PDB file of C-alpha atoms in Angstrom:
ATOM      1  CA  MET A  13      -3.831 -11.592 -27.807  1.00  0.00           C
ATOM      2  CA  LYS A  14      -2.940 -14.492 -25.658  1.00  0.00           C
ATOM      3  CA  ASP A  15      -3.492 -15.125 -21.641  1.00  0.00           C
ATOM      4  CA  MET A  16      -0.993 -15.077 -19.946  1.00  0.00           C
ATOM      5  CA  THR A  17      -1.451 -18.751 -18.706  1.00  0.00           C
ATOM      6  CA  SER A  18      -2.787 -20.157 -21.965  1.00  0.00           C
ATOM      7  CA  GLU A  19      -1.032 -22.729 -23.893  1.00  0.00           C
ATOM      8  CA  PRO A  20       1.604 -23.929 -21.598  1.00  0.00           C
ATOM      9  CA  SER A  21       4.586 -26.474 -23.002  1.00  0.00           C
ATOM     10  CA  PRO A  22       4.483 -30.395 -22.053  1.00  0.00           C
ATOM     11  CA  ALA A  23       7.311 -29.109 -20.173  1.00  0.00           C
ATOM     12  CA  ALA A  24       5.384 -27.128 -17.589  1.00  0.00           C
ATOM     13  CA  ALA A  25       5.661 -28.877 -14.254  1.00  0.00           C
ATOM     14  CA  SER A  26       2.928 -30.570 -12.242  1.00  0.00           C
ATOM     15  CA  VAL A  27       4.880 -29.540  -9.161  1.00  0.00           C
ATOM     16  CA  LEU A  28       6.970 -26.341  -8.200  1.00  0.00           C
ATOM     17  CA  THR A  29      10.467 -27.900  -8.034  1.00  0.00           C
ATOM     18  CA  LEU A  30      12.995 -24.767  -7.004  1.00  0.00           C
ATOM     19  CA  ALA A  31      16.299 -24.290  -6.424  1.00  0.00           C
ATOM     20  CA  PRO A  32      17.369 -23.918  -3.079  1.00  0.00           C
ATOM     21  CA  THR A  33      18.520 -20.736  -3.367  1.00  0.00           C
ATOM     22  CA  VAL A  34      19.222 -18.046  -6.323  1.00  0.00           C
ATOM     23  CA  THR A  35      22.477 -18.165  -8.081  1.00  0.00           C
ATOM     24  CA  GLN A  36      25.049 -15.178  -7.429  1.00  0.00           C
ATOM     25  CA  GLU A  37      24.717 -14.197 -11.580  1.00  0.00           C
ATOM     26  CA  ASP A  38      20.897 -14.090 -11.220  1.00  0.00           C
ATOM     27  CA  ALA A  39      21.065 -12.359  -7.995  1.00  0.00           C
ATOM     28  CA  ALA A  40      23.132  -9.700  -9.073  1.00  0.00           C
ATOM     29  CA  GLY A  41      20.990  -9.376 -12.050  1.00  0.00           C
ATOM     30  CA  ILE A  42      17.976  -8.699  -9.908  1.00  0.00           C
ATOM     31  CA  GLU A  43      19.608  -6.308  -7.579  1.00  0.00           C
ATOM     32  CA  ARG A  44      21.002  -4.032 -10.844  1.00  0.00           C
ATOM     33  CA  VAL A  45      17.456  -3.924 -11.758  1.00  0.00           C
ATOM     34  CA  LEU A  46      15.865  -3.074  -8.447  1.00  0.00           C
ATOM     35  CA  ASP A  47      18.441  -0.346  -7.592  1.00  0.00           C
ATOM     36  CA  ALA A  48      17.627   1.093 -11.316  1.00  0.00           C
ATOM     37  CA  LEU A  49      13.926   1.218 -10.137  1.00  0.00           C
ATOM     38  CA  TRP A  50      14.467   2.748  -7.033  1.00  0.00           C
ATOM     39  CA  VAL A  51      17.064   5.449  -8.043  1.00  0.00           C
ATOM     40  CA  GLU A  52      15.132   6.384 -11.798  1.00  0.00           C
ATOM     41  CA  ARG A  53      11.354   5.758 -10.957  1.00  0.00           C
ATOM     42  CA  GLY A  54      11.285   6.246  -6.836  1.00  0.00           C
ATOM     43  CA  VAL A  55       9.267   2.909  -6.680  1.00  0.00           C
ATOM     44  CA  SER A  56       8.583   2.090  -3.049  1.00  0.00           C
ATOM     45  CA  ARG A  57      10.485   0.171  -0.720  1.00  0.00           C
ATOM     46  CA  ASN A  58       7.411  -2.551  -0.399  1.00  0.00           C
ATOM     47  CA  THR A  59       7.259  -2.838  -4.333  1.00  0.00           C
ATOM     48  CA  LEU A  60      10.768  -3.548  -4.249  1.00  0.00           C
ATOM     49  CA  GLU A  61      10.910  -6.143  -1.868  1.00  0.00           C
ATOM     50  CA  SER A  62       7.879  -7.795  -3.840  1.00  0.00           C
ATOM     51  CA  TYR A  63       9.351  -7.327  -7.089  1.00  0.00           C
ATOM     52  CA  ARG A  64      12.233  -9.097  -5.288  1.00  0.00           C
ATOM     53  CA  SER A  65      10.499 -12.105  -3.777  1.00  0.00           C
ATOM     54  CA  ASP A  66       8.863 -12.620  -7.355  1.00  0.00           C
ATOM     55  CA  LEU A  67      11.809 -12.447  -9.738  1.00  0.00           C
ATOM     56  CA  SER A  68      13.619 -14.442  -6.986  1.00  0.00           C
ATOM     57  CA  LEU A  69      10.856 -16.962  -6.876  1.00  0.00           C
ATOM     58  CA  LEU A  70      11.273 -17.439 -10.985  1.00  0.00           C
ATOM     59  CA  ALA A  71      14.957 -17.667 -10.929  1.00  0.00           C
ATOM     60  CA  ARG A  72      14.941 -20.909  -8.362  1.00  0.00           C
ATOM     61  CA  TRP A  73      12.583 -22.536 -10.703  1.00  0.00           C
ATOM     62  CA  LEU A  74      14.422 -21.891 -13.912  1.00  0.00           C
ATOM     63  CA  ALA A  75      17.953 -22.759 -12.469  1.00  0.00           C
ATOM     64  CA  PRO A  76      17.195 -26.729 -12.317  1.00  0.00           C
ATOM     65  CA  ARG A  77      16.266 -26.684 -15.862  1.00  0.00           C
ATOM     66  CA  GLY A  78      19.649 -24.845 -16.628  1.00  0.00           C
ATOM     67  CA  ILE A  79      17.935 -21.293 -17.854  1.00  0.00           C
ATOM     68  CA  GLU A  80      19.395 -18.106 -16.613  1.00  0.00           C
ATOM     69  CA  LEU A  81      16.502 -15.620 -15.472  1.00  0.00           C
ATOM     70  CA  ALA A  82      18.025 -13.042 -18.231  1.00  0.00           C
ATOM     71  CA  GLN A  83      17.849 -15.750 -21.045  1.00  0.00           C
ATOM     72  CA  ALA A  84      14.283 -16.843 -20.422  1.00  0.00           C
ATOM     73  CA  GLY A  85      11.922 -16.685 -23.190  1.00  0.00           C
ATOM     74  CA  GLU A  86       7.962 -16.646 -23.423  1.00  0.00           C
ATOM     75  CA  SER A  87       7.702 -20.343 -23.272  1.00  0.00           C
ATOM     76  CA  ASP A  88       9.887 -20.738 -20.300  1.00  0.00           C
ATOM     77  CA  LEU A  89       7.501 -17.741 -18.447  1.00  0.00           C
ATOM     78  CA  ARG A  90       4.182 -19.294 -19.516  1.00  0.00           C
ATOM     79  CA  ASP A  91       5.344 -22.876 -18.265  1.00  0.00           C
ATOM     80  CA  TYR A  92       6.352 -21.432 -14.814  1.00  0.00           C
ATOM     81  CA  LEU A  93       3.007 -19.439 -14.758  1.00  0.00           C
ATOM     82  CA  ALA A  94       1.113 -23.059 -15.465  1.00  0.00           C
ATOM     83  CA  ALA A  95       3.291 -24.441 -12.443  1.00  0.00           C
ATOM     84  CA  ARG A  96       2.493 -22.005 -10.244  1.00  0.00           C
ATOM     85  CA  GLY A  97      -1.386 -22.415 -11.171  1.00  0.00           C
ATOM     86  CA  GLN A  98      -1.674 -25.908 -10.472  1.00  0.00           C
ATOM     87  CA  ALA A  99       0.632 -25.477  -7.568  1.00  0.00           C
ATOM     88  CA  HIS A 100      -1.894 -23.204  -6.361  1.00  0.00           C
ATOM     89  CA  ALA A 101      -4.655 -25.341  -7.463  1.00  0.00           C
ATOM     90  CA  ALA A 102      -3.014 -28.383  -5.032  1.00  0.00           C
ATOM     91  CA  ALA A 103      -4.368 -29.063  -1.665  1.00  0.00           C
ATOM     92  CA  GLY A 104      -2.579 -27.249   1.143  1.00  0.00           C
ATOM     93  CA  ALA A 105      -0.341 -24.999  -0.994  1.00  0.00           C
ATOM     94  CA  SER A 106       2.331 -23.300   0.733  1.00  0.00           C
ATOM     95  CA  ARG A 107       2.445 -19.986   1.055  1.00  0.00           C
ATOM     96  CA  GLU A 108       5.116 -19.401  -1.599  1.00  0.00           C
ATOM     97  CA  ARG A 109       2.936 -21.784  -3.964  1.00  0.00           C
ATOM     98  CA  ARG A 110       0.123 -19.463  -3.778  1.00  0.00           C
ATOM     99  CA  PHE A 111      -0.848 -17.709  -6.613  1.00  0.00           C
ATOM    100  CA  SER A 112      -3.897 -15.579  -6.905  1.00  0.00           C
ATOM    101  CA  PRO A 113      -5.164 -13.341  -9.750  1.00  0.00           C
ATOM    102  CA  GLY A 114      -3.391 -10.486  -7.820  1.00  0.00           C
ATOM    103  CA  SER A 115      -0.305 -12.125  -7.547  1.00  0.00           C
ATOM    104  CA  GLN A 116      -0.407 -12.813 -11.037  1.00  0.00           C
ATOM    105  CA  ALA A 117      -0.767  -9.347 -11.682  1.00  0.00           C
ATOM    106  CA  ARG A 118       2.060  -8.446  -9.604  1.00  0.00           C
ATOM    107  CA  LEU A 119       4.649 -10.888 -10.848  1.00  0.00           C
ATOM    108  CA  LEU A 120       4.124  -9.831 -14.857  1.00  0.00           C
ATOM    109  CA  SER A 121       4.645  -6.244 -13.617  1.00  0.00           C
ATOM    110  CA  ALA A 122       7.981  -7.157 -12.240  1.00  0.00           C
ATOM    111  CA  LEU A 123       8.761  -9.413 -15.046  1.00  0.00           C
ATOM    112  CA  ARG A 124       7.705  -6.610 -17.462  1.00  0.00           C
ATOM    113  CA  ARG A 125      10.336  -4.038 -15.640  1.00  0.00           C
ATOM    114  CA  TYR A 126      13.172  -6.724 -15.334  1.00  0.00           C
ATOM    115  CA  TYR A 127      13.294  -7.816 -18.894  1.00  0.00           C
ATOM    116  CA  ARG A 128      12.463  -3.950 -20.377  1.00  0.00           C
ATOM    117  CA  PHE A 129      15.422  -2.879 -18.169  1.00  0.00           C
ATOM    118  CA  LEU A 130      17.642  -5.446 -19.793  1.00  0.00           C
ATOM    119  CA  ILE A 131      16.633  -4.461 -23.379  1.00  0.00           C
ATOM    120  CA  ARG A 132      17.346  -0.648 -22.389  1.00  0.00           C
ATOM    121  CA  ASP A 133      20.885  -1.206 -21.488  1.00  0.00           C
ATOM    122  CA  GLY A 134      21.299  -3.433 -24.494  1.00  0.00           C
ATOM    123  CA  LEU A 135      21.793  -6.775 -22.581  1.00  0.00           C
ATOM    124  CA  ARG A 136      18.793  -8.439 -24.499  1.00  0.00           C
ATOM    125  CA  GLY A 137      17.071  -8.206 -27.931  1.00  0.00           C
ATOM    126  CA  ASP A 138      13.409  -9.282 -27.358  1.00  0.00           C
ATOM    127  CA  ASP A 139      10.711  -8.853 -24.397  1.00  0.00           C
ATOM    128  CA  PRO A 140       9.900 -12.686 -23.301  1.00  0.00           C
ATOM    129  CA  THR A 141       6.367 -10.378 -21.616  1.00  0.00           C
ATOM    130  CA  ALA A 142       5.139  -8.923 -24.917  1.00  0.00           C
ATOM    131  CA  ARG A 143       2.548 -11.355 -25.435  1.00  0.00           C
ATOM    132  CA  LEU A 144       1.719 -12.034 -21.574  1.00  0.00           C
ATOM    133  CA  ARG A 145      -1.562 -10.715 -20.523  1.00  0.00           C
ATOM    134  CA  SER A 146      -2.535  -9.704 -16.673  1.00  0.00           C
ATOM    135  CA  PRO A 147      -5.769 -11.153 -15.493  1.00  0.00           C
ATOM    136  CA  ARG A 148      -8.791  -8.926 -15.299  1.00  0.00           C
ATOM    137  CA  LEU A 149      -8.784  -7.811 -11.157  1.00  0.00           C
ATOM    138  CA  PRO A 150     -11.989  -6.944  -9.649  1.00  0.00           C
ATOM    139  CA  ARG A 151     -11.583  -3.683  -7.738  1.00  0.00           C
ATOM    140  CA  PRO A 152     -13.078  -3.970  -4.271  1.00  0.00           C
ATOM    141  CA  LEU A 153     -14.459  -0.890  -2.712  1.00  0.00           C
ATOM    142  CA  PRO A 154     -12.350   0.742  -0.065  1.00  0.00           C
ATOM    143  CA  LYS A 155     -13.485   0.029   3.323  1.00  0.00           C
ATOM    144  CA  TYR A 156     -14.535   3.069   5.061  1.00  0.00           C
ATOM    145  CA  LEU A 157     -16.378   4.106   8.600  1.00  0.00           C
ATOM    146  CA  ASP A 158     -19.477   6.402   9.028  1.00  0.00           C
ATOM    147  CA  GLY A 159     -18.897   9.642  11.047  1.00  0.00           C
ATOM    148  CA  PRO A 160     -20.321   8.016  13.975  1.00  0.00           C
ATOM    149  CA  GLN A 161     -17.838   5.493  13.876  1.00  0.00           C
ATOM    150  CA  VAL A 162     -14.902   7.808  13.509  1.00  0.00           C
ATOM    151  CA  ASP A 163     -15.608  10.113  15.978  1.00  0.00           C
ATOM    152  CA  ARG A 164     -15.836   6.613  18.259  1.00  0.00           C
ATOM    153  CA  LEU A 165     -12.563   5.731  17.166  1.00  0.00           C
ATOM    154  CA  LEU A 166     -10.935   8.958  17.374  1.00  0.00           C
ATOM    155  CA  GLU A 167     -12.177   9.200  20.999  1.00  0.00           C
ATOM    156  CA  ALA A 168     -11.433   5.481  22.159  1.00  0.00           C
ATOM    157  CA  PRO A 169      -7.702   6.536  23.467  1.00  0.00           C
ATOM    158  CA  ASP A 170      -7.365   7.480  27.380  1.00  0.00           C
ATOM    159  CA  THR A 171      -5.662  10.905  26.599  1.00  0.00           C
ATOM    160  CA  GLY A 172      -5.298  11.086  29.707  1.00  0.00           C
ATOM    161  CA  THR A 173      -2.055   8.602  29.579  1.00  0.00           C
ATOM    162  CA  THR A 174       1.163   9.213  27.622  1.00  0.00           C
ATOM    163  CA  LEU A 175       0.525   6.602  24.830  1.00  0.00           C
ATOM    164  CA  GLY A 176      -3.272   7.685  24.605  1.00  0.00           C
ATOM    165  CA  LEU A 177      -2.703  11.140  23.902  1.00  0.00           C
ATOM    166  CA  ARG A 178       0.274  10.260  21.447  1.00  0.00           C
ATOM    167  CA  ASP A 179      -2.621   7.844  19.835  1.00  0.00           C
ATOM    168  CA  ARG A 180      -5.211  10.284  19.620  1.00  0.00           C
ATOM    169  CA  ALA A 181      -2.643  12.861  17.750  1.00  0.00           C
ATOM    170  CA  MET A 182      -2.132  10.095  15.182  1.00  0.00           C
ATOM    171  CA  LEU A 183      -5.733   9.115  14.729  1.00  0.00           C
ATOM    172  CA  GLU A 184      -6.804  13.101  14.208  1.00  0.00           C
ATOM    173  CA  LEU A 185      -4.128  13.526  11.515  1.00  0.00           C
ATOM    174  CA  MET A 186      -4.643  10.564   9.990  1.00  0.00           C
ATOM    175  CA  TYR A 187      -8.366  11.339   9.379  1.00  0.00           C
ATOM    176  CA  ALA A 188      -7.615  15.161   9.080  1.00  0.00           C
ATOM    177  CA  SER A 189      -5.381  14.799   6.287  1.00  0.00           C
ATOM    178  CA  GLY A 190      -5.827  11.850   4.296  1.00  0.00           C
ATOM    179  CA  LEU A 191      -2.452  10.355   4.930  1.00  0.00           C
ATOM    180  CA  ARG A 192      -1.021   6.942   4.050  1.00  0.00           C
ATOM    181  CA  VAL A 193       0.074   4.885   7.104  1.00  0.00           C
ATOM    182  CA  SER A 194       3.465   4.960   5.664  1.00  0.00           C
ATOM    183  CA  GLU A 195       3.156   8.856   5.590  1.00  0.00           C
ATOM    184  CA  LEU A 196       1.929   9.347   8.824  1.00  0.00           C
ATOM    185  CA  VAL A 197       4.747   7.077  10.540  1.00  0.00           C
ATOM    186  CA  GLY A 198       7.528   8.551   8.676  1.00  0.00           C
ATOM    187  CA  LEU A 199       6.464  12.153   9.725  1.00  0.00           C
ATOM    188  CA  ARG A 200       9.256  14.211  10.729  1.00  0.00           C
ATOM    189  CA  HIS A 201       8.923  17.259  12.977  1.00  0.00           C
ATOM    190  CA  HIS A 202       9.812  20.091  10.016  1.00  0.00           C
ATOM    191  CA  GLN A 203       6.757  18.528   7.974  1.00  0.00           C
ATOM    192  CA  VAL A 204       4.224  19.659  10.231  1.00  0.00           C
ATOM    193  CA  GLN A 205       3.661  23.368  10.332  1.00  0.00           C
ATOM    194  CA  LEU A 206       1.661  23.653  13.087  1.00  0.00           C
ATOM    195  CA  ASP A 207       1.207  27.394  13.360  1.00  0.00           C
ATOM    196  CA  ARG A 208       0.047  27.331   9.421  1.00  0.00           C
ATOM    197  CA  GLY A 209      -2.039  24.191  10.239  1.00  0.00           C
ATOM    198  CA  LEU A 210      -0.240  22.502   7.055  1.00  0.00           C
ATOM    199  CA  VAL A 211       1.688  18.990   6.523  1.00  0.00           C
ATOM    200  CA  GLN A 212       4.298  18.848   3.830  1.00  0.00           C
ATOM    201  CA  LEU A 213       4.308  14.963   2.630  1.00  0.00           C
ATOM    202  CA  VAL A 214       6.827  12.804   0.243  1.00  0.00           C
ATOM    203  CA  GLY A 215       4.602  10.319  -0.910  1.00  0.00           C
ATOM    204  CA  LYS A 216       4.660   7.364  -3.527  1.00  0.00           C
ATOM    205  CA  GLY A 217       7.466   8.116  -6.289  1.00  0.00           C
ATOM    206  CA  GLY A 218       8.972  10.984  -4.105  1.00  0.00           C
ATOM    207  CA  LYS A 219       5.898  13.266  -5.053  1.00  0.00           C
ATOM    208  CA  GLU A 220       5.746  15.995  -2.668  1.00  0.00           C
ATOM    209  CA  ARG A 221       2.183  17.634  -1.617  1.00  0.00           C
ATOM    210  CA  ILE A 222       0.927  19.733   1.345  1.00  0.00           C
ATOM    211  CA  VAL A 223      -2.322  19.005   2.536  1.00  0.00           C
ATOM    212  CA  PRO A 224      -4.112  21.087   5.492  1.00  0.00           C
ATOM    213  CA  MET A 225      -4.652  19.136   8.813  1.00  0.00           C
ATOM    214  CA  GLY A 226      -7.642  21.211  10.621  1.00  0.00           C
ATOM    215  CA  GLU A 227      -7.690  22.739  14.074  1.00  0.00           C
ATOM    216  CA  PRO A 228      -8.536  19.546  15.910  1.00  0.00           C
ATOM    217  CA  ALA A 229      -5.730  17.697  14.641  1.00  0.00           C
ATOM    218  CA  GLN A 230      -3.410  20.819  15.359  1.00  0.00           C
ATOM    219  CA  ASP A 231      -5.021  21.122  19.084  1.00  0.00           C
ATOM    220  CA  TRP A 232      -4.287  16.975  19.657  1.00  0.00           C
ATOM    221  CA  ILE A 233      -0.597  17.329  17.980  1.00  0.00           C
ATOM    222  CA  ASP A 234       0.365  20.204  20.219  1.00  0.00           C
ATOM    223  CA  ARG A 235      -0.990  18.598  23.310  1.00  0.00           C
ATOM    224  CA  TYR A 236       1.119  15.549  22.375  1.00  0.00           C
ATOM    225  CA  LEU A 237       4.333  17.316  21.555  1.00  0.00           C
ATOM    226  CA  HIS A 238       4.286  19.408  25.058  1.00  0.00           C
ATOM    227  CA  ARG A 239       3.231  16.561  27.137  1.00  0.00           C
ATOM    228  CA  SER A 240       3.371  13.200  25.375  1.00  0.00           C
ATOM    229  CA  ARG A 241       6.418  13.046  23.402  1.00  0.00           C
ATOM    230  CA  PRO A 242       9.199  14.111  25.734  1.00  0.00           C
ATOM    231  CA  GLU A 243       8.490  11.500  28.291  1.00  0.00           C
ATOM    232  CA  LEU A 244       8.418   9.443  25.272  1.00  0.00           C
ATOM    233  CA  ALA A 245      11.534  10.046  23.985  1.00  0.00           C
ATOM    234  CA  GLY A 246      13.551  10.825  27.185  1.00  0.00           C
ATOM    235  CA  ASN A 247      16.960  11.184  26.683  1.00  0.00           C
ATOM    236  CA  VAL A 248      16.525   9.378  22.835  1.00  0.00           C
ATOM    237  CA  ARG A 249      16.954  12.553  20.369  1.00  0.00           C
ATOM    238  CA  SER A 250      14.629  11.961  17.444  1.00  0.00           C
ATOM    239  CA  ASP A 251      13.728  14.064  14.621  1.00  0.00           C
ATOM    240  CA  ASP A 252      10.673  11.348  14.070  1.00  0.00           C
ATOM    241  CA  LEU A 253       7.509  13.158  14.902  1.00  0.00           C
ATOM    242  CA  PHE A 254       5.167  10.014  16.598  1.00  0.00           C
ATOM    243  CA  ILE A 255       7.788   7.640  18.519  1.00  0.00           C
ATOM    244  CA  THR A 256       7.048   4.486  20.267  1.00  0.00           C
ATOM    245  CA  ALA A 257       7.264   3.757  24.148  1.00  0.00           C
ATOM    246  CA  ARG A 258      11.374   3.497  23.878  1.00  0.00           C
ATOM    247  CA  GLY A 259      11.468   6.826  22.134  1.00  0.00           C
ATOM    248  CA  GLU A 260      12.199   4.678  18.583  1.00  0.00           C
ATOM    249  CA  ALA A 261      10.235   5.503  15.533  1.00  0.00           C
ATOM    250  CA  MET A 262       6.790   4.333  15.176  1.00  0.00           C
ATOM    251  CA  GLY A 263       6.383   1.629  12.273  1.00  0.00           C
ATOM    252  CA  ARG A 264       3.170   0.451  10.425  1.00  0.00           C
ATOM    253  CA  ASN A 265       2.790  -2.432  12.160  1.00  0.00           C
ATOM    254  CA  ASN A 266       2.732  -0.698  15.315  1.00  0.00           C
ATOM    255  CA  PHE A 267       0.163   1.771  13.834  1.00  0.00           C
ATOM    256  CA  TRP A 268      -1.734  -0.994  12.549  1.00  0.00           C
ATOM    257  CA  HIS A 269      -2.387  -2.925  15.868  1.00  0.00           C
ATOM    258  CA  ILE A 270      -2.811   0.330  17.458  1.00  0.00           C
ATOM    259  CA  ILE A 271      -6.215   1.060  15.009  1.00  0.00           C
ATOM    260  CA  LYS A 272      -7.252  -2.423  15.472  1.00  0.00           C
ATOM    261  CA  ARG A 273      -7.077  -1.917  19.447  1.00  0.00           C
ATOM    262  CA  TYR A 274      -9.192   0.832  19.360  1.00  0.00           C
ATOM    263  CA  ALA A 275     -11.577  -0.090  16.593  1.00  0.00           C
ATOM    264  CA  ARG A 276     -12.460  -2.958  19.127  1.00  0.00           C
ATOM    265  CA  ALA A 277     -12.943  -0.613  21.851  1.00  0.00           C
ATOM    266  CA  ALA A 278     -15.113   1.789  19.863  1.00  0.00           C
ATOM    267  CA  GLY A 279     -17.182  -1.311  19.163  1.00  0.00           C
ATOM    268  CA  ILE A 280     -16.391  -1.526  15.435  1.00  0.00           C
ATOM    269  CA  THR A 281     -17.092  -4.618  14.057  1.00  0.00           C
ATOM    270  CA  SER A 282     -16.549  -4.388  10.620  1.00  0.00           C
ATOM    271  CA  THR A 283     -13.173  -5.422   9.087  1.00  0.00           C
ATOM    272  CA  LEU A 284     -10.780  -2.657   8.694  1.00  0.00           C
ATOM    273  CA  SER A 285      -7.821  -2.125   6.496  1.00  0.00           C
ATOM    274  CA  PRO A 286      -4.533  -0.041   7.474  1.00  0.00           C
ATOM    275  CA  HIS A 287      -5.935   2.907   5.312  1.00  0.00           C
ATOM    276  CA  THR A 288      -9.100   3.018   7.126  1.00  0.00           C
ATOM    277  CA  LEU A 289      -9.336   6.649   8.161  1.00  0.00           C
ATOM    278  CA  ARG A 290      -7.696   7.607   4.513  1.00  0.00           C
ATOM    279  CA  HIS A 291     -10.686   6.289   3.224  1.00  0.00           C
ATOM    280  CA  ALA A 292     -13.049   8.111   5.490  1.00  0.00           C
ATOM    281  CA  PHE A 293     -11.383  11.380   4.823  1.00  0.00           C
ATOM    282  CA  ALA A 294     -11.612  10.751   1.103  1.00  0.00           C
ATOM    283  CA  THR A 295     -15.204   9.648   0.966  1.00  0.00           C
ATOM    284  CA  HIS A 296     -16.569  12.077   3.357  1.00  0.00           C
ATOM    285  CA  LEU A 297     -15.313  14.849   1.469  1.00  0.00           C
ATOM    286  CA  LEU A 298     -16.988  13.804  -1.615  1.00  0.00           C
ATOM    287  CA  GLU A 299     -20.422  12.835   0.544  1.00  0.00           C
ATOM    288  CA  HIS A 300     -19.938  16.874   1.403  1.00  0.00           C
ATOM    289  CA  GLY A 301     -19.388  18.251  -2.031  1.00  0.00           C
ATOM    290  CA  ALA A 302     -15.842  18.096  -2.555  1.00  0.00           C
ATOM    291  CA  ASP A 303     -14.685  18.404  -6.072  1.00  0.00           C
ATOM    292  CA  LEU A 304     -13.025  15.104  -7.139  1.00  0.00           C
ATOM    293  CA  ARG A 305      -9.614  16.841  -8.375  1.00  0.00           C
ATOM    294  CA  VAL A 306      -9.327  18.445  -5.004  1.00  0.00           C
ATOM    295  CA  VAL A 307      -9.516  15.102  -3.089  1.00  0.00           C
ATOM    296  CA  GLN A 308      -7.026  13.764  -5.928  1.00  0.00           C
ATOM    297  CA  THR A 309      -4.436  16.044  -4.878  1.00  0.00           C
ATOM    298  CA  LEU A 310      -4.979  15.803  -1.344  1.00  0.00           C
ATOM    299  CA  LEU A 311      -4.642  12.475  -1.560  1.00  0.00           C
ATOM    300  CA  GLY A 312      -1.556  12.227  -3.714  1.00  0.00           C
ATOM    301  CA  HIS A 313      -3.021  10.297  -6.459  1.00  0.00           C
ATOM    302  CA  SER A 314      -1.291  10.382  -9.808  1.00  0.00           C
ATOM    303  CA  ASP A 315      -4.300   9.448 -11.867  1.00  0.00           C
ATOM    304  CA  LEU A 316      -7.977  10.382 -11.299  1.00  0.00           C
ATOM    305  CA  SER A 317      -9.193   6.985 -11.859  1.00  0.00           C
ATOM    306  CA  THR A 318      -7.596   5.735  -8.775  1.00  0.00           C
ATOM    307  CA  THR A 319      -9.935   8.616  -6.519  1.00  0.00           C
ATOM    308  CA  GLN A 320     -12.828   7.964  -8.671  1.00  0.00           C
ATOM    309  CA  ILE A 321     -13.155   4.668  -7.066  1.00  0.00           C
ATOM    310  CA  TYR A 322     -14.363   6.884  -3.903  1.00  0.00           C
ATOM    311  CA  THR A 323     -17.583   8.109  -6.122  1.00  0.00           C
ATOM    312  CA  HIS A 324     -18.533   4.568  -6.200  1.00  0.00           C
ATOM    313  CA  VAL A 325     -18.611   4.169  -2.452  1.00  0.00           C
ATOM    314  CA  THR A 326     -20.687   7.394  -2.148  1.00  0.00           C
ATOM    315  CA  ARG A 327     -23.321   6.277  -4.650  1.00  0.00           C
ATOM    316  CA  THR A 328     -23.452   3.232  -2.603  1.00  0.00           C
ATOM    317  CA  ARG A 329     -23.990   5.050   0.244  1.00  0.00           C
ATOM    318  CA  LEU A 330     -26.595   7.145  -1.395  1.00  0.00           C
ATOM    319  CA  ARG A 331     -28.501   4.282  -2.482  1.00  0.00           C
ATOM    320  CA  GLU A 332     -28.170   2.505   1.232  1.00  0.00           C
ATOM    321  CA  LEU A 333     -29.813   5.952   2.729  1.00  0.00           C
ATOM    322  CA  HIS A 334     -32.479   5.953  -0.201  1.00  0.00           C
ATOM    323  CA  ALA A 335     -33.329   2.417   0.496  1.00  0.00           C
ATOM    324  CA  ARG A 336     -33.524   3.001   4.385  1.00  0.00           C
ATOM    325  CA  HIS A 337     -35.330   6.276   4.296  1.00  0.00           C
ATOM    326  CA  HIS A 338     -37.558   7.002   1.607  1.00  0.00           C
ATOM    327  CA  PRO A 339     -41.161   6.206   1.698  1.00  0.00           C
ATOM    328  CA  ARG A 340     -40.648   4.146  -1.617  1.00  0.00           C
ATOM    329  CA  GLY A 341     -36.712   3.128  -1.281  1.00  0.00           C
TER     330      GLY A 341
END
């Protein structure tokens, strides 16, 4: 099988020449495919936005060459990949011209779904992506915090203030239940059963799961609901569990800024990700003897291999502890 960027034709451009906009025909075709992916496959909005960007950029590259996106052949796609690679290598490449291995893999995923949808609906008889291969991507270990770091992070908010109490409740729940950021900020009142200590979630692909939250998180959420949320909501009526100072639903970026601010306050200098507490949740469960499949269920992973990356984290941690504390480490 050929590599996806191998053997571009002489027509491959050395610069990424783009049409100013996507043609109406291409734009309509892209939206039809994205709508189908959302309705039939439950693809997340973030993924759909990425696919829209990737497909639109390709359509803008094809347009000056007189080629519609739906009619592009394998050689057209290889030429585009070569042009993207050349543009990426150029000094000072702009954002839309950057083409990392991760970007290549995402683009190929978008292309496969797009052309297979056309084939399924009888709009095309061949798949121009059949012989294109994604680059091999390293699987970086998720960044996580150790126990003392988590404690400092959870204790960083000033719970004597309205916003500090809200933030403590959010941090406690994310660590206690291993929620994704999107799941945390999207929670509604009816999804949290404080009397039973459970959270009902709808994760990726519309998959539902129920996870426990533990007594500390129950306590902080209860305090937030009785003391903090009424002040934040004021006269605004909302079913969102966590809200901003304006009474609006909390967003991903809002929470990301919150966790970075408290990490600095807690003296945590390592680079964090939006899912830092989710990673800590999974890692600490495994370090304390939890079964891998139980952790898979709690995290909402459809594939066990996704969860298995945390076993590498725990093994790395064990080696570090052995080297540090064993006489012959």
